[in-house]
PDB file of C-alpha atoms and ligand atoms in Angstrom:
ATOM      1  CA  UNK T   1      22.521 -43.128 -86.764  1.00 75.00           C
ATOM      2  CA  UNK T   2      24.563 -46.210 -85.163  1.00 93.00           C
ATOM      3  CA  UNK T   3      27.881 -46.745 -86.554  1.00 97.00           C
ATOM      4  CA  UNK T   4      28.020 -50.459 -85.949  1.00 98.00           C
ATOM      5  CA  UNK T   5      25.162 -52.802 -85.522  1.00 98.00           C
ATOM      6  CA  UNK T   6      25.426 -56.390 -84.964  1.00 98.00           C
ATOM      7  CA  UNK T   7      22.242 -58.418 -84.845  1.00 98.00           C
ATOM      8  CA  UNK T   8      22.148 -61.897 -83.604  1.00 97.00           C
ATOM      9  CA  UNK T   9      25.754 -62.581 -84.608  1.00 98.00           C
ATOM     10  CA  UNK T  10      27.046 -65.846 -83.885  1.00 97.00           C
ATOM     11  CA  UNK T  11      30.482 -67.355 -84.820  1.00 97.00           C
ATOM     12  CA  UNK T  12      31.232 -70.879 -85.179  1.00 96.00           C
ATOM     13  CA  UNK T  13      34.919 -72.368 -85.565  1.00 95.00           C
ATOM     14  CA  UNK T  14      35.615 -75.638 -86.731  1.00 91.00           C
ATOM     15  CA  UNK T  15      33.032 -78.455 -87.532  1.00 86.00           C
ATOM     16  CA  UNK T  16      31.876 -81.891 -86.411  1.00 84.00           C
ATOM     17  CA  UNK T  17      33.208 -82.903 -82.901  1.00 84.00           C
ATOM     18  CA  UNK T  18      35.555 -79.920 -82.785  1.00 88.00           C
ATOM     19  CA  UNK T  19      33.124 -77.218 -83.242  1.00 92.00           C
ATOM     20  CA  UNK T  20      33.217 -74.151 -80.893  1.00 94.00           C
ATOM     21  CA  UNK T  21      30.714 -71.481 -80.377  1.00 96.00           C
ATOM     22  CA  UNK T  22      32.794 -68.287 -80.136  1.00 97.00           C
ATOM     23  CA  UNK T  23      29.860 -65.985 -80.249  1.00 98.00           C
ATOM     24  CA  UNK T  24      26.485 -66.773 -79.319  1.00 96.00           C
ATOM     25  CA  UNK T  25      23.750 -64.385 -80.856  1.00 97.00           C
ATOM     26  CA  UNK T  26      25.299 -61.294 -79.910  1.00 98.00           C
ATOM     27  CA  UNK T  27      23.478 -58.146 -80.314  1.00 98.00           C
ATOM     28  CA  UNK T  28      25.440 -54.719 -80.093  1.00 98.00           C
ATOM     29  CA  UNK T  29      25.100 -51.257 -81.483  1.00 98.00           C
ATOM     30  CA  UNK T  30      28.021 -48.858 -81.438  1.00 98.00           C
ATOM     31  CA  UNK T  31      27.480 -45.211 -82.225  1.00 97.00           C
ATOM     32  CA  UNK T  32      30.059 -42.865 -83.789  1.00 96.00           C
ATOM     33  CA  UNK T  33      32.366 -41.314 -81.320  1.00 96.00           C
ATOM     34  CA  UNK T  34      32.112 -44.066 -78.634  1.00 97.00           C
ATOM     35  CA  UNK T  35      35.200 -45.250 -76.763  1.00 97.00           C
ATOM     36  CA  UNK T  36      34.153 -48.887 -75.921  1.00 98.00           C
ATOM     37  CA  UNK T  37      36.274 -51.246 -73.646  1.00 97.00           C
ATOM     38  CA  UNK T  38      35.639 -55.047 -74.072  1.00 97.00           C
ATOM     39  CA  UNK T  39      36.331 -57.116 -71.087  1.00 95.00           C
ATOM     40  CA  UNK T  40      35.931 -60.700 -70.097  1.00 94.00           C
ATOM     41  CA  UNK T  41      37.717 -64.041 -69.197  1.00 93.00           C
ATOM     42  CA  UNK T  42      40.126 -65.535 -71.712  1.00 94.00           C
ATOM     43  CA  UNK T  43      38.255 -67.378 -74.499  1.00 95.00           C
ATOM     44  CA  UNK T  44      34.988 -65.561 -74.066  1.00 96.00           C
ATOM     45  CA  UNK T  45      35.116 -64.327 -77.575  1.00 97.00           C
ATOM     46  CA  UNK T  46      36.622 -60.792 -77.139  1.00 97.00           C
ATOM     47  CA  UNK T  47      38.972 -61.221 -80.236  1.00 97.00           C
ATOM     48  CA  UNK T  48      36.382 -62.928 -82.330  1.00 98.00           C
ATOM     49  CA  UNK T  49      33.994 -59.935 -81.811  1.00 98.00           C
ATOM     50  CA  UNK T  50      36.613 -57.552 -82.758  1.00 98.00           C
ATOM     51  CA  UNK T  51      37.763 -59.561 -85.727  1.00 97.00           C
ATOM     52  CA  UNK T  52      34.067 -59.597 -87.069  1.00 97.00           C
ATOM     53  CA  UNK T  53      33.584 -55.740 -86.267  1.00 98.00           C
ATOM     54  CA  UNK T  54      36.870 -55.145 -88.243  1.00 97.00           C
ATOM     55  CA  UNK T  55      35.799 -57.335 -91.123  1.00 97.00           C
ATOM     56  CA  UNK T  56      38.845 -59.644 -90.697  1.00 96.00           C
ATOM     57  CA  UNK T  57      36.267 -62.501 -90.401  1.00 96.00           C
ATOM     58  CA  UNK T  58      32.521 -63.200 -91.202  1.00 96.00           C
ATOM     59  CA  UNK T  59      29.672 -64.168 -88.810  1.00 97.00           C
ATOM     60  CA  UNK T  60      28.370 -67.724 -89.391  1.00 96.00           C
ATOM     61  CA  UNK T  61      24.966 -66.399 -88.487  1.00 96.00           C
ATOM     62  CA  UNK T  62      23.333 -62.837 -87.936  1.00 97.00           C
ATOM     63  CA  UNK T  63      23.882 -59.619 -89.723  1.00 97.00           C
ATOM     64  CA  UNK T  64      26.385 -56.864 -89.309  1.00 98.00           C
ATOM     65  CA  UNK T  65      25.649 -53.290 -90.539  1.00 97.00           C
ATOM     66  CA  UNK T  66      28.391 -50.789 -90.948  1.00 97.00           C
ATOM     67  CA  UNK T  67      27.340 -47.122 -91.610  1.00 96.00           C
ATOM     68  CA  UNK T  68      23.904 -48.894 -92.312  1.00 95.00           C
ATOM     69  CA  UNK T  69      25.373 -51.028 -95.095  1.00 96.00           C
ATOM     70  CA  UNK T  70      24.990 -54.642 -94.764  1.00 96.00           C
ATOM     71  CA  UNK T  71      28.601 -56.041 -94.704  1.00 97.00           C
ATOM     72  CA  UNK T  72      28.229 -59.539 -93.148  1.00 94.00           C
ATOM     73  CA  UNK T  73      28.539 -61.210 -96.443  1.00 92.00           C
ATOM     74  CA  UNK T  74      30.991 -59.297 -98.476  1.00 94.00           C
ATOM     75  CA  UNK T  75      33.524 -61.132-100.603  1.00 94.00           C
ATOM     76  CA  UNK T  76      37.359 -60.930 -99.265  1.00 93.00           C
ATOM     77  CA  UNK T  77      38.147 -58.021-101.883  1.00 94.00           C
ATOM     78  CA  UNK T  78      35.185 -55.859-100.694  1.00 95.00           C
ATOM     79  CA  UNK T  79      35.954 -56.468 -97.091  1.00 96.00           C
ATOM     80  CA  UNK T  80      39.529 -55.416 -97.645  1.00 93.00           C
ATOM     81  CA  UNK T  81      38.531 -52.201 -99.352  1.00 93.00           C
ATOM     82  CA  UNK T  82      36.411 -51.267 -96.316  1.00 95.00           C
ATOM     83  CA  UNK T  83      39.310 -52.184 -93.936  1.00 94.00           C
ATOM     84  CA  UNK T  84      41.743 -50.281 -95.939  1.00 91.00           C
ATOM     85  CA  UNK T  85      39.435 -47.198 -95.956  1.00 91.00           C
ATOM     86  CA  UNK T  86      37.671 -47.103 -92.544  1.00 94.00           C
ATOM     87  CA  UNK T  87      39.356 -49.287 -89.974  1.00 96.00           C
ATOM     88  CA  UNK T  88      42.761 -49.164 -88.182  1.00 94.00           C
ATOM     89  CA  UNK T  89      44.005 -52.019 -86.223  1.00 95.00           C
ATOM     90  CA  UNK T  90      46.300 -52.117 -83.359  1.00 95.00           C
ATOM     91  CA  UNK T  91      47.441 -55.615 -81.794  1.00 92.00           C
ATOM     92  CA  UNK T  92      48.910 -56.778 -78.663  1.00 90.00           C
ATOM     93  CA  UNK T  93      52.113 -57.961 -80.529  1.00 90.00           C
ATOM     94  CA  UNK T  94      52.389 -54.843 -82.583  1.00 92.00           C
ATOM     95  CA  UNK T  95      52.519 -56.679 -85.832  1.00 93.00           C
ATOM     96  CA  UNK T  96      55.328 -54.594 -87.457  1.00 96.00           C
ATOM     97  CA  UNK T  97      57.407 -55.981 -90.175  1.00 96.00           C
ATOM     98  CA  UNK T  98      60.771 -56.522 -88.649  1.00 96.00           C
ATOM     99  CA  UNK T  99      62.821 -55.552 -91.807  1.00 96.00           C
ATOM    100  CA  UNK T 100      61.114 -52.208 -92.315  1.00 96.00           C
ATOM    101  CA  UNK T 101      61.943 -49.001 -90.482  1.00 97.00           C
ATOM    102  CA  UNK T 102      59.363 -47.349 -88.172  1.00 97.00           C
ATOM    103  CA  UNK T 103      58.642 -44.851 -91.245  1.00 97.00           C
ATOM    104  CA  UNK T 104      58.345 -47.675 -93.637  1.00 96.00           C
ATOM    105  CA  UNK T 105      55.965 -49.580 -91.439  1.00 96.00           C
ATOM    106  CA  UNK T 106      53.875 -46.737 -90.993  1.00 96.00           C
ATOM    107  CA  UNK T 107      53.730 -45.644 -94.661  1.00 95.00           C
ATOM    108  CA  UNK T 108      53.031 -49.236 -95.874  1.00 93.00           C
ATOM    109  CA  UNK T 109      49.170 -49.089 -95.771  1.00 91.00           C
ATOM    110  CA  UNK T 110      49.334 -46.102 -98.037  1.00 92.00           C
ATOM    111  CA  UNK T 111      50.977 -48.192-100.787  1.00 88.00           C
ATOM    112  CA  UNK T 112      47.710 -50.022-101.249  1.00 82.00           C
ATOM    113  CA  UNK T 113      45.884 -46.512-101.868  1.00 83.00           C
ATOM    114  CA  UNK T 114      48.320 -45.673-104.674  1.00 84.00           C
ATOM    115  CA  UNK T 115      49.868 -42.756-103.024  1.00 90.00           C
ATOM    116  CA  UNK T 116      53.385 -41.848-104.324  1.00 93.00           C
ATOM    117  CA  UNK T 117      56.478 -42.844-102.280  1.00 93.00           C
ATOM    118  CA  UNK T 118      57.468 -39.296-101.396  1.00 94.00           C
ATOM    119  CA  UNK T 119      53.934 -38.434-100.284  1.00 95.00           C
ATOM    120  CA  UNK T 120      53.681 -41.613 -98.226  1.00 95.00           C
ATOM    121  CA  UNK T 121      56.976 -41.056 -96.442  1.00 95.00           C
ATOM    122  CA  UNK T 122      55.949 -37.321 -95.531  1.00 95.00           C
ATOM    123  CA  UNK T 123      52.457 -38.380 -94.141  1.00 95.00           C
ATOM    124  CA  UNK T 124      54.050 -41.399 -92.143  1.00 96.00           C
ATOM    125  CA  UNK T 125      56.571 -38.978 -90.777  1.00 96.00           C
ATOM    126  CA  UNK T 126      53.781 -36.584 -89.549  1.00 94.00           C
ATOM    127  CA  UNK T 127      52.059 -39.498 -87.927  1.00 92.00           C
ATOM    128  CA  UNK T 128      55.076 -40.579 -86.152  1.00 95.00           C
ATOM    129  CA  UNK T 129      55.405 -36.978 -84.940  1.00 92.00           C
ATOM    130  CA  UNK T 130      51.698 -36.962 -83.795  1.00 89.00           C
ATOM    131  CA  UNK T 131      52.515 -40.206 -81.628  1.00 90.00           C
ATOM    132  CA  UNK T 132      55.732 -38.758 -80.273  1.00 90.00           C
ATOM    133  CA  UNK T 133      58.111 -41.002 -81.769  1.00 92.00           C
ATOM    134  CA  UNK T 134      59.571 -39.013 -84.830  1.00 91.00           C
ATOM    135  CA  UNK T 135      63.149 -39.290 -83.728  1.00 94.00           C
ATOM    136  CA  UNK T 136      62.781 -43.075 -84.168  1.00 96.00           C
ATOM    137  CA  UNK T 137      61.720 -42.951 -87.767  1.00 96.00           C
ATOM    138  CA  UNK T 138      64.775 -44.806 -89.085  1.00 97.00           C
ATOM    139  CA  UNK T 139      64.989 -47.395 -86.458  1.00 97.00           C
ATOM    140  CA  UNK T 140      64.052 -51.053 -86.988  1.00 97.00           C
ATOM    141  CA  UNK T 141      61.243 -52.570 -84.772  1.00 97.00           C
ATOM    142  CA  UNK T 142      64.088 -54.671 -82.962  1.00 96.00           C
ATOM    143  CA  UNK T 143      65.686 -51.531 -81.885  1.00 97.00           C
ATOM    144  CA  UNK T 144      62.484 -50.050 -80.112  1.00 96.00           C
ATOM    145  CA  UNK T 145      61.041 -50.518 -76.604  1.00 93.00           C
ATOM    146  CA  UNK T 146      57.629 -52.105 -76.293  1.00 93.00           C
ATOM    147  CA  UNK T 147      55.979 -48.547 -75.725  1.00 93.00           C
ATOM    148  CA  UNK T 148      57.625 -47.067 -78.740  1.00 94.00           C
ATOM    149  CA  UNK T 149      56.638 -50.116 -80.866  1.00 95.00           C
ATOM    150  CA  UNK T 150      53.043 -49.637 -79.930  1.00 92.00           C
ATOM    151  CA  UNK T 151      53.244 -45.864 -80.703  1.00 94.00           C
ATOM    152  CA  UNK T 152      54.510 -46.781 -84.293  1.00 95.00           C
ATOM    153  CA  UNK T 153      51.792 -49.309 -84.670  1.00 95.00           C
ATOM    154  CA  UNK T 154      49.197 -46.774 -83.667  1.00 94.00           C
ATOM    155  CA  UNK T 155      50.652 -44.396 -86.266  1.00 94.00           C
ATOM    156  CA  UNK T 156      50.237 -47.079 -88.775  1.00 95.00           C
ATOM    157  CA  UNK T 157      46.661 -47.617 -87.770  1.00 94.00           C
ATOM    158  CA  UNK T 158      45.991 -43.830 -88.161  1.00 91.00           C
ATOM    159  CA  UNK T 159      47.707 -43.256 -91.401  1.00 92.00           C
ATOM    160  CA  UNK T 160      44.636 -44.040 -93.521  1.00 88.00           C
ATOM    161  CA  UNK T 161      42.723 -41.610 -91.510  1.00 88.00           C
ATOM    162  CA  UNK T 162      40.201 -44.504 -90.398  1.00 93.00           C
ATOM    163  CA  UNK T 163      36.705 -43.862 -88.792  1.00 95.00           C
ATOM    164  CA  UNK T 164      37.203 -46.822 -86.433  1.00 97.00           C
ATOM    165  CA  UNK T 165      40.191 -47.991 -84.467  1.00 96.00           C
ATOM    166  CA  UNK T 166      40.126 -51.490 -83.377  1.00 97.00           C
ATOM    167  CA  UNK T 167      42.735 -52.542 -80.729  1.00 96.00           C
ATOM    168  CA  UNK T 168      42.898 -56.018 -79.246  1.00 96.00           C
ATOM    169  CA  UNK T 169      44.721 -55.781 -75.924  1.00 94.00           C
ATOM    170  CA  UNK T 170      46.814 -52.734 -76.974  1.00 93.00           C
ATOM    171  CA  UNK T 171      48.456 -52.637 -73.663  1.00 93.00           C
ATOM    172  CA  UNK T 172      48.545 -56.392 -73.002  1.00 92.00           C
ATOM    173  CA  UNK T 173      52.459 -56.485 -73.704  1.00 89.00           C
ATOM    174  CA  UNK T 174      53.454 -53.243 -71.956  1.00 90.00           C
ATOM    175  CA  UNK T 175      54.475 -52.020 -68.538  1.00 90.00           C
ATOM    176  CA  UNK T 176      52.255 -49.640 -66.572  1.00 89.00           C
ATOM    177  CA  UNK T 177      53.879 -46.432 -67.640  1.00 88.00           C
ATOM    178  CA  UNK T 178      53.787 -47.421 -71.506  1.00 89.00           C
ATOM    179  CA  UNK T 179      50.241 -48.674 -71.166  1.00 91.00           C
ATOM    180  CA  UNK T 180      49.281 -45.169 -69.851  1.00 90.00           C
ATOM    181  CA  UNK T 181      50.916 -43.602 -72.730  1.00 89.00           C
ATOM    182  CA  UNK T 182      49.315 -45.763 -75.342  1.00 91.00           C
ATOM    183  CA  UNK T 183      45.927 -45.268 -73.593  1.00 93.00           C
ATOM    184  CA  UNK T 184      46.447 -41.334 -73.520  1.00 92.00           C
ATOM    185  CA  UNK T 185      47.272 -41.433 -77.154  1.00 91.00           C
ATOM    186  CA  UNK T 186      44.056 -43.411 -77.915  1.00 93.00           C
ATOM    187  CA  UNK T 187      42.112 -40.817 -75.818  1.00 93.00           C
ATOM    188  CA  UNK T 188      43.368 -38.056 -77.876  1.00 91.00           C
ATOM    189  CA  UNK T 189      42.511 -39.854 -81.149  1.00 92.00           C
ATOM    190  CA  UNK T 190      39.037 -40.410 -79.508  1.00 94.00           C
ATOM    191  CA  UNK T 191      38.741 -36.660 -78.955  1.00 93.00           C
ATOM    192  CA  UNK T 192      39.448 -35.973 -82.756  1.00 91.00           C
ATOM    193  CA  UNK T 193      36.120 -37.989 -83.475  1.00 93.00           C
ATOM    194  CA  UNK T 194      37.275 -41.535 -84.005  1.00 95.00           C
ATOM    195  CA  UNK T 195      35.357 -44.315 -82.610  1.00 97.00           C
ATOM    196  CA  UNK T 196      37.454 -46.698 -80.649  1.00 97.00           C
ATOM    197  CA  UNK T 197      36.899 -50.182 -79.495  1.00 98.00           C
ATOM    198  CA  UNK T 198      39.566 -52.067 -77.395  1.00 97.00           C
ATOM    199  CA  UNK T 199      39.969 -55.249 -75.393  1.00 96.00           C
ATOM    200  CA  UNK T 200      41.525 -55.162 -72.117  1.00 95.00           C
ATOM    201  CA  UNK T 201      41.992 -57.439 -68.981  1.00 92.00           C
ATOM    202  CA  UNK T 202      42.787 -54.575 -66.878  1.00 92.00           C
ATOM    203  CA  UNK T 203      39.914 -52.976 -64.930  1.00 93.00           C
ATOM    204  CA  UNK T 204      42.022 -49.700 -64.525  1.00 93.00           C
ATOM    205  CA  UNK T 205      41.925 -48.877 -68.201  1.00 94.00           C
ATOM    206  CA  UNK T 206      38.165 -48.760 -68.155  1.00 95.00           C
ATOM    207  CA  UNK T 207      38.973 -44.986 -66.885  1.00 95.00           C
ATOM    208  CA  UNK T 208      39.545 -44.126 -70.586  1.00 96.00           C
ATOM    209  CA  UNK T 209      36.277 -45.477 -71.870  1.00 97.00           C
ATOM    210  CA  UNK T 210      32.791 -44.081 -72.520  1.00 97.00           C
ATOM    211  CA  UNK T 211      31.309 -47.626 -72.357  1.00 97.00           C
ATOM    212  CA  UNK T 212      32.266 -50.958 -71.048  1.00 97.00           C
ATOM    213  CA  UNK T 213      30.966 -54.280 -72.488  1.00 97.00           C
ATOM    214  CA  UNK T 214      31.485 -57.457 -70.408  1.00 96.00           C
ATOM    215  CA  UNK T 215      31.456 -60.742 -72.080  1.00 96.00           C
ATOM    216  CA  UNK T 216      31.259 -64.382 -70.910  1.00 95.00           C
ATOM    217  CA  UNK T 217      31.189 -67.682 -72.936  1.00 95.00           C
ATOM    218  CA  UNK T 218      30.421 -65.921 -76.300  1.00 97.00           C
ATOM    219  CA  UNK T 219      27.650 -63.594 -74.902  1.00 96.00           C
ATOM    220  CA  UNK T 220      27.590 -59.847 -73.787  1.00 96.00           C
ATOM    221  CA  UNK T 221      26.311 -60.205 -70.192  1.00 95.00           C
ATOM    222  CA  UNK T 222      26.654 -56.554 -69.155  1.00 94.00           C
ATOM    223  CA  UNK T 223      26.984 -53.292 -71.009  1.00 96.00           C
ATOM    224  CA  UNK T 224      27.331 -49.964 -69.089  1.00 95.00           C
ATOM    225  CA  UNK T 225      28.084 -46.444 -69.954  1.00 95.00           C
ATOM    226  CA  UNK T 226      31.127 -45.182 -68.132  1.00 93.00           C
ATOM    227  CA  UNK T 227      32.566 -41.718 -66.981  1.00 93.00           C
ATOM    228  CA  UNK T 228      35.911 -40.979 -68.479  1.00 93.00           C
ATOM    229  CA  UNK T 229      38.385 -40.611 -65.568  1.00 92.00           C
ATOM    230  CA  UNK T 230      36.541 -43.292 -63.523  1.00 92.00           C
ATOM    231  CA  UNK T 231      36.961 -46.980 -63.406  1.00 92.00           C
ATOM    232  CA  UNK T 232      33.606 -48.509 -64.626  1.00 93.00           C
ATOM    233  CA  UNK T 233      31.194 -49.533 -61.832  1.00 90.00           C
ATOM    234  CA  UNK T 234      31.429 -53.348 -62.559  1.00 89.00           C
ATOM    235  CA  UNK T 235      35.114 -53.143 -62.942  1.00 88.00           C
ATOM    236  CA  UNK T 236      35.616 -50.893 -59.885  1.00 84.00           C
ATOM    237  CA  UNK T 237      33.915 -53.559 -57.521  1.00 78.00           C
ATOM    238  CA  UNK T 238      36.581 -56.097 -58.458  1.00 68.00           C
ATOM    239  CA  UNK T 239      39.471 -53.672 -58.619  1.00 67.00           C
ATOM    240  CA  UNK T 240      39.083 -52.411 -55.038  1.00 63.00           C
ATOM    241  CA  UNK T 241      38.754 -55.962 -53.535  1.00 59.00           C
ATOM    242  CA  UNK T 242      42.031 -57.160 -55.033  1.00 52.00           C
ATOM    243  CA  UNK T 243      45.660 -56.083 -54.400  1.00 52.00           C
ATOM    244  CA  UNK T 244      45.926 -55.830 -58.334  1.00 49.00           C
ATOM    245  CA  UNK T 245      49.390 -54.943 -58.860  1.00 51.00           C
ATOM    246  CA  UNK T 246      50.426 -57.649 -61.311  1.00 55.00           C
ATOM    247  CA  UNK T 247      48.930 -58.884 -64.630  1.00 55.00           C
ATOM    248  CA  UNK T 248      47.993 -62.049 -62.934  1.00 57.00           C
ATOM    249  CA  UNK T 249      46.050 -60.116 -60.507  1.00 50.00           C
ATOM    250  CA  UNK T 250      44.255 -58.276 -63.320  1.00 52.00           C
ATOM    251  CA  UNK T 251      43.395 -61.489 -64.877  1.00 53.00           C
ATOM    252  CA  UNK T 252      42.148 -62.793 -61.524  1.00 52.00           C
ATOM    253  CA  UNK T 253      40.170 -59.673 -61.252  1.00 48.00           C
ATOM    254  CA  UNK T 254      38.371 -60.314 -64.482  1.00 50.00           C
ATOM    255  CA  UNK T 255      37.314 -63.648 -63.487  1.00 51.00           C
ATOM    256  CA  UNK T 256      35.967 -62.385 -60.125  1.00 50.00           C
ATOM    257  CA  UNK T 257      34.389 -59.672 -62.029  1.00 49.00           C
ATOM    258  CA  UNK T 258      32.449 -62.318 -64.173  1.00 49.00           C
ATOM    259  CA  UNK T 259      31.365 -63.937 -60.932  1.00 50.00           C
ATOM    260  CA  UNK T 260      30.024 -60.655 -59.463  1.00 47.00           C
ATOM    261  CA  UNK T 261      27.855 -59.938 -62.408  1.00 45.00           C
ATOM    262  CA  UNK T 262      23.993 -60.383 -61.960  1.00 42.00           C
ATOM    263  CA  UNK T 263      23.587 -62.789 -65.017  1.00 40.00           C
ATOM    264  CA  UNK T 264      20.259 -63.295 -66.522  1.00 39.00           C
ATOM    265  CA  UNK T 265      18.340 -66.012 -64.871  1.00 35.00           C
ATOM    266  CA  UNK T 266      17.855 -67.895 -68.142  1.00 34.00           C
ATOM    267  CA  UNK T 267      21.783 -68.373 -68.213  1.00 32.00           C
ATOM    268  CA  UNK T 268      22.663 -68.303 -64.501  1.00 34.00           C
ATOM    269  CA  UNK T 269      22.556 -71.948 -64.236  1.00 36.00           C
ATOM    270  CA  UNK T 270      24.801 -72.445 -67.128  1.00 35.00           C
ATOM    271  CA  UNK T 271      27.307 -70.120 -65.647  1.00 33.00           C
ATOM    272  CA  UNK T 272      27.448 -71.642 -62.115  1.00 35.00           C
ATOM    273  CA  UNK T 273      31.076 -72.621 -61.228  1.00 36.00           C
ATOM    274  CA  UNK T 274      30.137 -76.418 -61.139  1.00 36.00           C
ATOM    275  CA  UNK T 275      28.789 -76.019 -64.697  1.00 32.00           C
ATOM    276  CA  UNK T 276      31.717 -73.978 -66.089  1.00 34.00           C
ATOM    277  CA  UNK T 277      34.331 -76.714 -66.515  1.00 38.00           C
ATOM    278  CA  UNK T 278      36.159 -76.577 -69.704  1.00 41.00           C
ATOM    279  CA  UNK T 279      34.768 -79.799 -71.001  1.00 41.00           C
ATOM    280  CA  UNK T 280      31.272 -78.670 -70.221  1.00 41.00           C
ATOM    281  CA  UNK T 281      31.764 -75.409 -72.208  1.00 40.00           C
ATOM    282  CA  UNK T 282      32.933 -77.291 -75.209  1.00 46.00           C
ATOM    283  CA  UNK T 283      30.349 -79.922 -75.138  1.00 43.00           C
ATOM    284  CA  UNK T 284      27.563 -77.121 -74.564  1.00 45.00           C
ATOM    285  CA  UNK T 285      29.059 -75.086 -77.457  1.00 50.00           C
ATOM    286  CA  UNK T 286      29.080 -78.140 -79.755  1.00 48.00           C
ATOM    287  CA  UNK T 287      25.494 -78.953 -78.856  1.00 48.00           C
ATOM    288  CA  UNK T 288      24.295 -75.476 -79.505  1.00 51.00           C
ATOM    289  CA  UNK T 289      26.245 -75.421 -82.809  1.00 51.00           C
ATOM    290  CA  UNK T 290      24.915 -78.702 -83.967  1.00 48.00           C
ATOM    291  CA  UNK T 291      21.452 -77.464 -83.068  1.00 51.00           C
ATOM    292  CA  UNK T 292      21.878 -74.411 -85.098  1.00 50.00           C
ATOM    293  CA  UNK T 293      23.153 -76.291 -88.079  1.00 51.00           C
ATOM    294  CA  UNK T 294      20.175 -78.635 -87.906  1.00 45.00           C
ATOM    295  CA  UNK T 295      17.839 -75.493 -87.966  1.00 42.00           C
TER     296      UNK T 295
HETATM  297  N1  ATP W 301      40.542 -69.623 -85.514  1.00 77.06           N
HETATM  298  C1  ATP W 301      40.041 -70.430 -84.501  1.00 77.06           C
HETATM  299  N2  ATP W 301      39.732 -71.698 -84.700  1.00 77.06           N
HETATM  300  C2  ATP W 301      39.086 -72.409 -83.831  1.00 77.06           C
HETATM  301  N3  ATP W 301      38.554 -71.878 -82.593  1.00 77.06           N
HETATM  302  C3  ATP W 301      38.887 -70.583 -82.266  1.00 77.06           C
HETATM  303  C4  ATP W 301      39.553 -69.737 -83.377  1.00 77.06           C
HETATM  304  N4  ATP W 301      39.731 -68.462 -82.826  1.00 77.06           N
HETATM  305  C5  ATP W 301      39.153 -68.562 -81.656  1.00 77.06           C
HETATM  306  N5  ATP W 301      38.830 -69.693 -81.299  1.00 77.06           N
HETATM  307  C6  ATP W 301      37.999 -70.108 -80.064  1.00 77.06           C
HETATM  308  O1  ATP W 301      36.910 -69.411 -80.026  1.00 77.06           O
HETATM  309  C7  ATP W 301      36.723 -68.891 -78.575  1.00 77.06           C
HETATM  310  C8  ATP W 301      36.892 -67.425 -78.320  1.00 77.06           C
HETATM  311  O2  ATP W 301      38.248 -67.101 -78.672  1.00 77.06           O
HETATM  312  P1  ATP W 301      38.648 -65.623 -78.630  1.00 77.06           P
HETATM  313  O3  ATP W 301      40.093 -65.642 -79.252  1.00 77.06           O
HETATM  314  O4  ATP W 301      37.869 -64.790 -79.331  1.00 77.06           O
HETATM  315  O5  ATP W 301      38.696 -65.223 -77.090  1.00 77.06           O
HETATM  316  P2  ATP W 301      39.325 -64.033 -76.407  1.00 77.06           P
HETATM  317  O6  ATP W 301      38.181 -63.558 -75.362  1.00 77.06           O
HETATM  318  O7  ATP W 301      39.796 -63.215 -77.188  1.00 77.06           O
HETATM  319  O8  ATP W 301      40.317 -64.640 -75.385  1.00 77.06           O
HETATM  320  P3  ATP W 301      41.770 -64.010 -74.828  1.00 77.06           P
HETATM  321  O9  ATP W 301      41.493 -63.140 -73.857  1.00 77.06           O
HETATM  322  O10 ATP W 301      42.462 -65.275 -74.379  1.00 77.06           O
HETATM  323  O11 ATP W 301      42.550 -63.328 -76.010  1.00 77.06           O
HETATM  324  C9  ATP W 301      37.925 -69.733 -77.751  1.00 77.06           C
HETATM  325  O12 ATP W 301      37.185 -70.949 -77.285  1.00 77.06           O
HETATM  326  C10 ATP W 301      38.963 -70.032 -78.953  1.00 77.06           C
HETATM  327  O13 ATP W 301      39.437 -71.274 -78.525  1.00 77.06           O
HETATM  328 MG1   MG W 302      41.749 -62.280 -77.660  1.00 77.06          MG
END
């Protein structure tokens, strides 16, 4: 049974002249136990997609089923309860509370579940041990390195024993050594049975994924199964044609990757370099959005 099912999901931001179509009738099914990498150029809708899957936001159109239950129209309290029980979040900038210790940050989600303080701290300590930073329990976030901060954030994401981990550029702010550490940690979590969806701009990190979804301009333009340990096929094409040593190179790689994709003929014209100026994208998004609203 599929865990996540998005059917014709669109997301519009703003209204009137300032409308942006961030997701354009996306269809995506993710089974339990998949480790999915989402790639694509800046602004193509990756975070919007993850926010919808994580119930941080609602689709404007279309249906979202989680564990076969329709969740696209939940009120904010219902959505918060599902997030608390089923979903762990990891962000590029860690989002730890600066005045709480690592231990208190990790224990925080348990407060909302009514777990006693002693038990909360015990579970949090076990989680920090699991991610390898137990010796930093009493440090404040400002006293930790980027890699350590992300490990603490992963421990916090795991503390409620979530079914799904959503990680939006979890290595976006880390050096290559810490990135590998974080990805290896996510791999271990995946092996324990969790479903993981992460965004990356780095083709190298598709090595950790079992599937790679490529987005462009609010749509999924390619979706491939990937062998763990190997760079995904589409991503590899770009990786080996670039001296990808810096983050800028990775970003350039992703843009190139999108150009290398065989895009459905119906949208290939729309994605030609001439057409893809920023203003055109905005205008087209607006036109589509207005068309939809008129329906
Ligand atoms: N809250 C918002 N209000 C208005 N527009 C938004 C909002 N969030 C995102 N957008 C727009 O939606 C589109 C998709 O944004 P999104 O953040 O999902 O892209 P992304 O692929 O995650 O980009 P990046 O790689 O830079 O993180 C962009 O055009 C963005 O400007
Ligand atoms: Mg983003």
